[in-house]
Amino acid sequence: VKIYGYGTMQKVGWGENLPKNIFLEWRKWCMSKNYYRDCLKDILKTEKFYNIKVPYTAVYTSDDYIANDKTVHLMTKFFPNASVKILKIETKKYSSLKVGHTGIFRKQFHNTLWPELVRIIEE
């Protein structure tokens, strides 16, 4: 950001580049103990996470270095009144390639991981 004036996401293979302010906010979320929860609490001037009561499914891959066993479970605790189902996709069952944090959405996995995502969504 200091050199280019924006988040160089394309250079690291993470999609489109991000405007400086968005990148810095995203970085703040990632560096915070409670991730985006503290930032939303500051913006909303209240904590409404307990009002969320809809069931949801948290899905992550076994080789994700950001959403992992520790962080996914921590983030699901943000919504104490919601019914949460946590699913870890064991990537080695589907591919010998590294998937990581955002790789599951790459076209190269459309015949391997995407059908599993569709199955989870339709379940």
Short mmCIF file of N, CA and C in Angstrom, two decimals:
data_model
loop_
_atom_site.label_atom_id
_atom_site.label_comp_id
_atom_site.label_asym_id
_atom_site.label_seq_id
_atom_site.Cartn_x
_atom_site.Cartn_y
_atom_site.Cartn_z
N VAL A 1 0.83 -1.19 0.00
CA VAL A 1 0.00 0.00 0.00
C VAL A 1 0.88 1.25 0.00
N LYS A 2 1.96 1.22 0.76
CA LYS A 2 2.83 2.39 0.84
C LYS A 2 3.48 2.70 -0.51
N ILE A 3 3.82 1.68 -1.27
CA ILE A 3 4.50 1.88 -2.55
C ILE A 3 3.52 2.21 -3.67
N TYR A 4 2.45 1.44 -3.80
CA TYR A 4 1.53 1.57 -4.92
C TYR A 4 0.31 2.45 -4.63
N GLY A 5 -0.02 2.63 -3.36
CA GLY A 5 -1.20 3.41 -3.02
C GLY A 5 -2.48 2.60 -2.99
N TYR A 6 -2.37 1.30 -3.16
CA TYR A 6 -3.52 0.39 -3.11
C TYR A 6 -3.03 -0.99 -2.72
N GLY A 7 -3.96 -1.85 -2.35
CA GLY A 7 -3.61 -3.23 -2.00
C GLY A 7 -3.39 -4.05 -3.25
N THR A 8 -2.19 -4.55 -3.43
CA THR A 8 -1.82 -5.28 -4.66
C THR A 8 -2.23 -6.75 -4.57
N MET A 9 -3.52 -6.98 -4.57
CA MET A 9 -4.05 -8.34 -4.42
C MET A 9 -3.75 -9.21 -5.64
N GLN A 10 -3.74 -8.61 -6.82
CA GLN A 10 -3.45 -9.39 -8.03
C GLN A 10 -2.05 -9.98 -8.00
N LYS A 11 -1.11 -9.26 -7.41
CA LYS A 11 0.27 -9.76 -7.33
C LYS A 11 0.38 -11.04 -6.52
N VAL A 12 -0.49 -11.21 -5.54
CA VAL A 12 -0.44 -12.41 -4.70
C VAL A 12 -1.51 -13.43 -5.09
N GLY A 13 -2.21 -13.16 -6.20
CA GLY A 13 -3.21 -14.10 -6.68
C GLY A 13 -4.51 -14.11 -5.91
N TRP A 14 -4.86 -12.98 -5.31
CA TRP A 14 -6.08 -12.90 -4.50
C TRP A 14 -7.15 -12.02 -5.14
N GLY A 15 -7.28 -12.06 -6.43
CA GLY A 15 -8.34 -11.31 -7.10
C GLY A 15 -7.92 -9.90 -7.45
N GLU A 16 -8.89 -9.02 -7.43
CA GLU A 16 -8.66 -7.64 -7.85
C GLU A 16 -7.94 -6.82 -6.78
N ASN A 17 -7.21 -5.82 -7.24
CA ASN A 17 -6.54 -4.91 -6.31
C ASN A 17 -7.59 -4.14 -5.51
N LEU A 18 -7.22 -3.77 -4.29
CA LEU A 18 -8.15 -3.08 -3.40
C LEU A 18 -7.73 -1.63 -3.19
N PRO A 19 -8.70 -0.71 -3.16
CA PRO A 19 -8.38 0.67 -2.80
C PRO A 19 -7.72 0.70 -1.42
N LYS A 20 -6.86 1.68 -1.21
CA LYS A 20 -6.08 1.78 0.02
C LYS A 20 -6.94 1.67 1.28
N ASN A 21 -8.02 2.45 1.38
CA ASN A 21 -8.83 2.45 2.60
C ASN A 21 -9.48 1.10 2.86
N ILE A 22 -9.93 0.44 1.81
CA ILE A 22 -10.55 -0.88 1.97
C ILE A 22 -9.49 -1.89 2.40
N PHE A 23 -8.32 -1.83 1.78
CA PHE A 23 -7.25 -2.74 2.16
C PHE A 23 -6.86 -2.54 3.62
N LEU A 24 -6.73 -1.29 4.05
CA LEU A 24 -6.33 -1.02 5.43
C LEU A 24 -7.39 -1.48 6.43
N GLU A 25 -8.69 -1.34 6.07
CA GLU A 25 -9.74 -1.84 6.96
C GLU A 25 -9.69 -3.36 7.03
N TRP A 26 -9.52 -3.99 5.89
CA TRP A 26 -9.42 -5.45 5.83
C TRP A 26 -8.23 -5.93 6.65
N ARG A 27 -7.11 -5.23 6.53
CA ARG A 27 -5.91 -5.58 7.31
C ARG A 27 -6.19 -5.46 8.81
N LYS A 28 -6.91 -4.40 9.19
CA LYS A 28 -7.27 -4.20 10.60
C LYS A 28 -8.11 -5.37 11.10
N TRP A 29 -9.06 -5.83 10.29
CA TRP A 29 -9.88 -6.99 10.66
C TRP A 29 -8.99 -8.20 10.91
N CYS A 30 -8.08 -8.43 9.98
CA CYS A 30 -7.22 -9.61 10.07
C CYS A 30 -6.28 -9.57 11.27
N MET A 31 -5.87 -8.39 11.67
CA MET A 31 -4.92 -8.25 12.76
C MET A 31 -5.60 -8.19 14.13
N SER A 32 -6.90 -7.99 14.15
CA SER A 32 -7.64 -7.88 15.41
C SER A 32 -7.91 -9.26 15.99
N LYS A 33 -7.84 -9.37 17.29
CA LYS A 33 -8.11 -10.64 17.98
C LYS A 33 -9.50 -11.17 17.63
N ASN A 34 -10.46 -10.27 17.50
CA ASN A 34 -11.84 -10.66 17.21
C ASN A 34 -12.23 -10.43 15.75
N TYR A 35 -11.23 -10.29 14.89
CA TYR A 35 -11.46 -10.11 13.46
C TYR A 35 -12.39 -8.94 13.20
N TYR A 36 -13.37 -9.10 12.34
CA TYR A 36 -14.24 -8.00 11.94
C TYR A 36 -15.25 -7.60 13.02
N ARG A 37 -15.41 -8.41 14.04
CA ARG A 37 -16.41 -8.13 15.08
C ARG A 37 -16.17 -6.77 15.74
N ASP A 38 -14.94 -6.49 16.14
CA ASP A 38 -14.64 -5.21 16.79
C ASP A 38 -14.91 -4.04 15.87
N CYS A 39 -14.55 -4.18 14.60
CA CYS A 39 -14.76 -3.09 13.64
C CYS A 39 -16.25 -2.82 13.45
N LEU A 40 -17.05 -3.87 13.30
CA LEU A 40 -18.49 -3.68 13.15
C LEU A 40 -19.12 -3.08 14.40
N LYS A 41 -18.62 -3.49 15.54
CA LYS A 41 -19.12 -2.94 16.81
C LYS A 41 -18.86 -1.44 16.86
N ASP A 42 -17.68 -1.01 16.40
CA ASP A 42 -17.35 0.42 16.37
C ASP A 42 -18.25 1.17 15.39
N ILE A 43 -18.47 0.60 14.22
CA ILE A 43 -19.28 1.25 13.19
C ILE A 43 -20.74 1.33 13.61
N LEU A 44 -21.28 0.23 14.11
CA LEU A 44 -22.70 0.17 14.47
C LEU A 44 -23.00 0.79 15.84
N LYS A 45 -21.96 1.04 16.62
CA LYS A 45 -22.08 1.59 17.97
C LYS A 45 -22.89 0.68 18.90
N THR A 46 -22.94 -0.57 18.57
CA THR A 46 -23.64 -1.56 19.39
C THR A 46 -23.18 -2.95 18.96
N GLU A 47 -23.49 -3.91 19.76
CA GLU A 47 -23.16 -5.29 19.40
C GLU A 47 -24.47 -6.05 19.23
N LYS A 48 -24.78 -6.36 18.00
CA LYS A 48 -26.05 -7.02 17.68
C LYS A 48 -25.87 -8.48 17.29
N PHE A 49 -24.69 -9.02 17.46
CA PHE A 49 -24.44 -10.39 17.02
C PHE A 49 -25.35 -11.40 17.72
N TYR A 50 -25.73 -11.11 18.95
CA TYR A 50 -26.59 -12.03 19.68
C TYR A 50 -28.00 -12.09 19.08
N ASN A 51 -28.38 -11.09 18.26
CA ASN A 51 -29.70 -11.09 17.62
C ASN A 51 -29.79 -12.05 16.43
N ILE A 52 -28.66 -12.48 15.95
CA ILE A 52 -28.66 -13.39 14.79
C ILE A 52 -28.98 -14.79 15.30
N LYS A 53 -30.11 -15.31 14.82
CA LYS A 53 -30.58 -16.60 15.30
C LYS A 53 -30.81 -17.61 14.19
N VAL A 54 -30.47 -17.24 12.97
CA VAL A 54 -30.67 -18.16 11.84
C VAL A 54 -29.57 -19.22 11.83
N PRO A 55 -29.91 -20.43 11.42
CA PRO A 55 -28.86 -21.46 11.33
C PRO A 55 -27.94 -21.15 10.14
N TYR A 56 -26.68 -21.45 10.31
CA TYR A 56 -25.75 -21.29 9.18
C TYR A 56 -24.67 -22.35 9.25
N THR A 57 -24.01 -22.51 8.13
CA THR A 57 -22.93 -23.49 8.02
C THR A 57 -21.63 -22.76 7.71
N ALA A 58 -20.61 -23.00 8.50
CA ALA A 58 -19.28 -22.46 8.26
C ALA A 58 -18.46 -23.55 7.57
N VAL A 59 -17.94 -23.23 6.39
CA VAL A 59 -17.19 -24.21 5.61
C VAL A 59 -15.77 -23.69 5.41
N TYR A 60 -14.80 -24.56 5.61
CA TYR A 60 -13.41 -24.19 5.35
C TYR A 60 -12.65 -25.42 4.87
N THR A 61 -11.49 -25.18 4.29
CA THR A 61 -10.69 -26.28 3.76
C THR A 61 -9.56 -26.63 4.72
N SER A 62 -9.14 -27.87 4.66
CA SER A 62 -8.14 -28.37 5.61
C SER A 62 -6.77 -27.71 5.46
N ASP A 63 -6.49 -27.13 4.30
CA ASP A 63 -5.18 -26.49 4.12
C ASP A 63 -5.29 -24.96 4.09
N ASP A 64 -6.36 -24.43 4.64
CA ASP A 64 -6.54 -22.98 4.71
C ASP A 64 -5.72 -22.43 5.87
N TYR A 65 -4.83 -21.51 5.58
CA TYR A 65 -3.95 -20.95 6.60
C TYR A 65 -4.59 -19.77 7.34
N ILE A 66 -5.74 -19.31 6.88
CA ILE A 66 -6.43 -18.21 7.55
C ILE A 66 -7.66 -18.74 8.29
N ALA A 67 -8.56 -19.36 7.56
CA ALA A 67 -9.73 -20.00 8.18
C ALA A 67 -9.32 -21.42 8.52
N ASN A 68 -8.98 -21.64 9.78
CA ASN A 68 -8.47 -22.95 10.20
C ASN A 68 -9.24 -23.43 11.43
N ASP A 69 -8.82 -24.55 11.98
CA ASP A 69 -9.54 -25.13 13.13
C ASP A 69 -9.74 -24.12 14.26
N LYS A 70 -8.75 -23.29 14.52
CA LYS A 70 -8.85 -22.32 15.61
C LYS A 70 -9.74 -21.14 15.24
N THR A 71 -9.47 -20.52 14.10
CA THR A 71 -10.17 -19.28 13.75
C THR A 71 -11.63 -19.50 13.39
N VAL A 72 -11.95 -20.59 12.72
CA VAL A 72 -13.35 -20.84 12.36
C VAL A 72 -14.19 -21.03 13.61
N HIS A 73 -13.71 -21.80 14.55
CA HIS A 73 -14.46 -22.00 15.79
C HIS A 73 -14.61 -20.69 16.57
N LEU A 74 -13.57 -19.87 16.57
CA LEU A 74 -13.65 -18.58 17.25
C LEU A 74 -14.70 -17.68 16.59
N MET A 75 -14.70 -17.63 15.27
CA MET A 75 -15.65 -16.76 14.58
C MET A 75 -17.09 -17.22 14.75
N THR A 76 -17.32 -18.51 14.85
CA THR A 76 -18.71 -18.97 15.04
C THR A 76 -19.25 -18.57 16.41
N LYS A 77 -18.37 -18.31 17.35
CA LYS A 77 -18.80 -17.87 18.69
C LYS A 77 -19.30 -16.42 18.68
N PHE A 78 -19.10 -15.71 17.57
CA PHE A 78 -19.61 -14.35 17.45
C PHE A 78 -21.14 -14.35 17.51
N PHE A 79 -21.75 -15.47 17.13
CA PHE A 79 -23.20 -15.56 17.02
C PHE A 79 -23.72 -16.60 18.01
N PRO A 80 -23.76 -16.27 19.29
CA PRO A 80 -24.06 -17.26 20.33
C PRO A 80 -25.47 -17.85 20.26
N ASN A 81 -26.40 -17.16 19.62
CA ASN A 81 -27.78 -17.66 19.54
C ASN A 81 -28.12 -18.31 18.21
N ALA A 82 -27.14 -18.45 17.35
CA ALA A 82 -27.38 -19.09 16.06
C ALA A 82 -26.99 -20.56 16.14
N SER A 83 -27.69 -21.36 15.39
CA SER A 83 -27.34 -22.78 15.28
C SER A 83 -26.27 -22.91 14.20
N VAL A 84 -25.10 -23.37 14.58
CA VAL A 84 -23.96 -23.39 13.67
C VAL A 84 -23.52 -24.82 13.38
N LYS A 85 -23.29 -25.09 12.11
CA LYS A 85 -22.72 -26.36 11.68
C LYS A 85 -21.37 -26.03 11.05
N ILE A 86 -20.31 -26.69 11.49
CA ILE A 86 -18.97 -26.44 10.97
C ILE A 86 -18.54 -27.63 10.14
N LEU A 87 -18.13 -27.34 8.90
CA LEU A 87 -17.67 -28.40 8.01
C LEU A 87 -16.28 -28.08 7.48
N LYS A 88 -15.37 -29.00 7.68
CA LYS A 88 -14.02 -28.87 7.12
C LYS A 88 -13.92 -29.80 5.92
N ILE A 89 -13.58 -29.24 4.77
CA ILE A 89 -13.39 -30.05 3.57
C ILE A 89 -11.95 -30.51 3.53
N GLU A 90 -11.76 -31.81 3.58
CA GLU A 90 -10.42 -32.40 3.50
C GLU A 90 -9.98 -32.36 2.04
N THR A 91 -9.16 -31.38 1.71
CA THR A 91 -8.83 -31.13 0.31
C THR A 91 -8.10 -32.29 -0.36
N LYS A 92 -7.33 -33.04 0.38
CA LYS A 92 -6.58 -34.15 -0.22
C LYS A 92 -7.50 -35.24 -0.77
N LYS A 93 -8.74 -35.30 -0.30
CA LYS A 93 -9.72 -36.25 -0.83
C LYS A 93 -10.12 -35.89 -2.26
N TYR A 94 -9.98 -34.61 -2.61
CA TYR A 94 -10.48 -34.10 -3.88
C TYR A 94 -9.39 -33.69 -4.86
N SER A 95 -8.22 -33.34 -4.34
CA SER A 95 -7.17 -32.83 -5.21
C SER A 95 -5.81 -32.91 -4.52
N SER A 96 -4.78 -33.08 -5.32
CA SER A 96 -3.42 -33.05 -4.78
C SER A 96 -2.88 -31.62 -4.78
N LEU A 97 -3.63 -30.70 -5.38
CA LEU A 97 -3.21 -29.30 -5.44
C LEU A 97 -3.53 -28.58 -4.14
N LYS A 98 -2.73 -27.57 -3.84
CA LYS A 98 -2.97 -26.74 -2.66
C LYS A 98 -4.17 -25.84 -2.93
N VAL A 99 -5.05 -25.75 -1.97
CA VAL A 99 -6.26 -24.94 -2.12
C VAL A 99 -6.11 -23.61 -1.38
N GLY A 100 -5.69 -23.66 -0.12
CA GLY A 100 -5.48 -22.43 0.64
C GLY A 100 -6.77 -21.72 1.01
N HIS A 101 -6.69 -20.40 1.16
CA HIS A 101 -7.83 -19.62 1.66
C HIS A 101 -8.90 -19.34 0.61
N THR A 102 -8.51 -18.94 -0.57
CA THR A 102 -9.50 -18.59 -1.60
C THR A 102 -9.50 -19.52 -2.79
N GLY A 103 -8.62 -20.49 -2.79
CA GLY A 103 -8.48 -21.38 -3.94
C GLY A 103 -9.70 -22.20 -4.27
N ILE A 104 -10.53 -22.47 -3.29
CA ILE A 104 -11.71 -23.30 -3.52
C ILE A 104 -12.61 -22.72 -4.61
N PHE A 105 -12.52 -21.42 -4.86
CA PHE A 105 -13.35 -20.77 -5.86
C PHE A 105 -12.69 -20.71 -7.24
N ARG A 106 -11.49 -21.22 -7.36
CA ARG A 106 -10.79 -21.20 -8.64
C ARG A 106 -11.37 -22.25 -9.58
N LYS A 107 -11.41 -21.88 -10.85
CA LYS A 107 -12.01 -22.74 -11.87
C LYS A 107 -11.36 -24.11 -11.94
N GLN A 108 -10.10 -24.21 -11.59
CA GLN A 108 -9.40 -25.50 -11.67
C GLN A 108 -10.02 -26.56 -10.77
N PHE A 109 -10.85 -26.13 -9.82
CA PHE A 109 -11.50 -27.07 -8.91
C PHE A 109 -12.98 -27.31 -9.24
N HIS A 110 -13.40 -26.89 -10.44
CA HIS A 110 -14.82 -27.00 -10.78
C HIS A 110 -15.31 -28.44 -10.87
N ASN A 111 -14.42 -29.38 -11.13
CA ASN A 111 -14.83 -30.79 -11.19
C ASN A 111 -14.56 -31.55 -9.89
N THR A 112 -13.87 -30.91 -8.96
CA THR A 112 -13.50 -31.62 -7.73
C THR A 112 -14.15 -31.01 -6.49
N LEU A 113 -13.80 -29.78 -6.17
CA LEU A 113 -14.31 -29.15 -4.95
C LEU A 113 -15.68 -28.49 -5.11
N TRP A 114 -15.97 -27.97 -6.30
CA TRP A 114 -17.24 -27.29 -6.49
C TRP A 114 -18.44 -28.22 -6.27
N PRO A 115 -18.40 -29.45 -6.77
CA PRO A 115 -19.54 -30.34 -6.48
C PRO A 115 -19.76 -30.56 -4.98
N GLU A 116 -18.68 -30.59 -4.22
CA GLU A 116 -18.81 -30.74 -2.77
C GLU A 116 -19.45 -29.50 -2.16
N LEU A 117 -19.08 -28.32 -2.64
CA LEU A 117 -19.71 -27.09 -2.15
C LEU A 117 -21.20 -27.07 -2.49
N VAL A 118 -21.53 -27.47 -3.70
CA VAL A 118 -22.94 -27.52 -4.10
C VAL A 118 -23.71 -28.49 -3.21
N ARG A 119 -23.12 -29.63 -2.92
CA ARG A 119 -23.77 -30.62 -2.06
C ARG A 119 -24.04 -30.01 -0.68
N ILE A 120 -23.05 -29.31 -0.14
CA ILE A 120 -23.20 -28.68 1.18
C ILE A 120 -24.30 -27.62 1.15
N ILE A 121 -24.32 -26.81 0.11
CA ILE A 121 -25.33 -25.75 0.00
C ILE A 121 -26.73 -26.33 -0.12
N GLU A 122 -26.86 -27.38 -0.89
CA GLU A 122 -28.18 -27.98 -1.12
C GLU A 122 -28.65 -28.85 0.04
N GLU A 123 -27.78 -29.20 0.94
CA GLU A 123 -28.11 -30.08 2.07
C GLU A 123 -29.12 -29.46 3.02
#
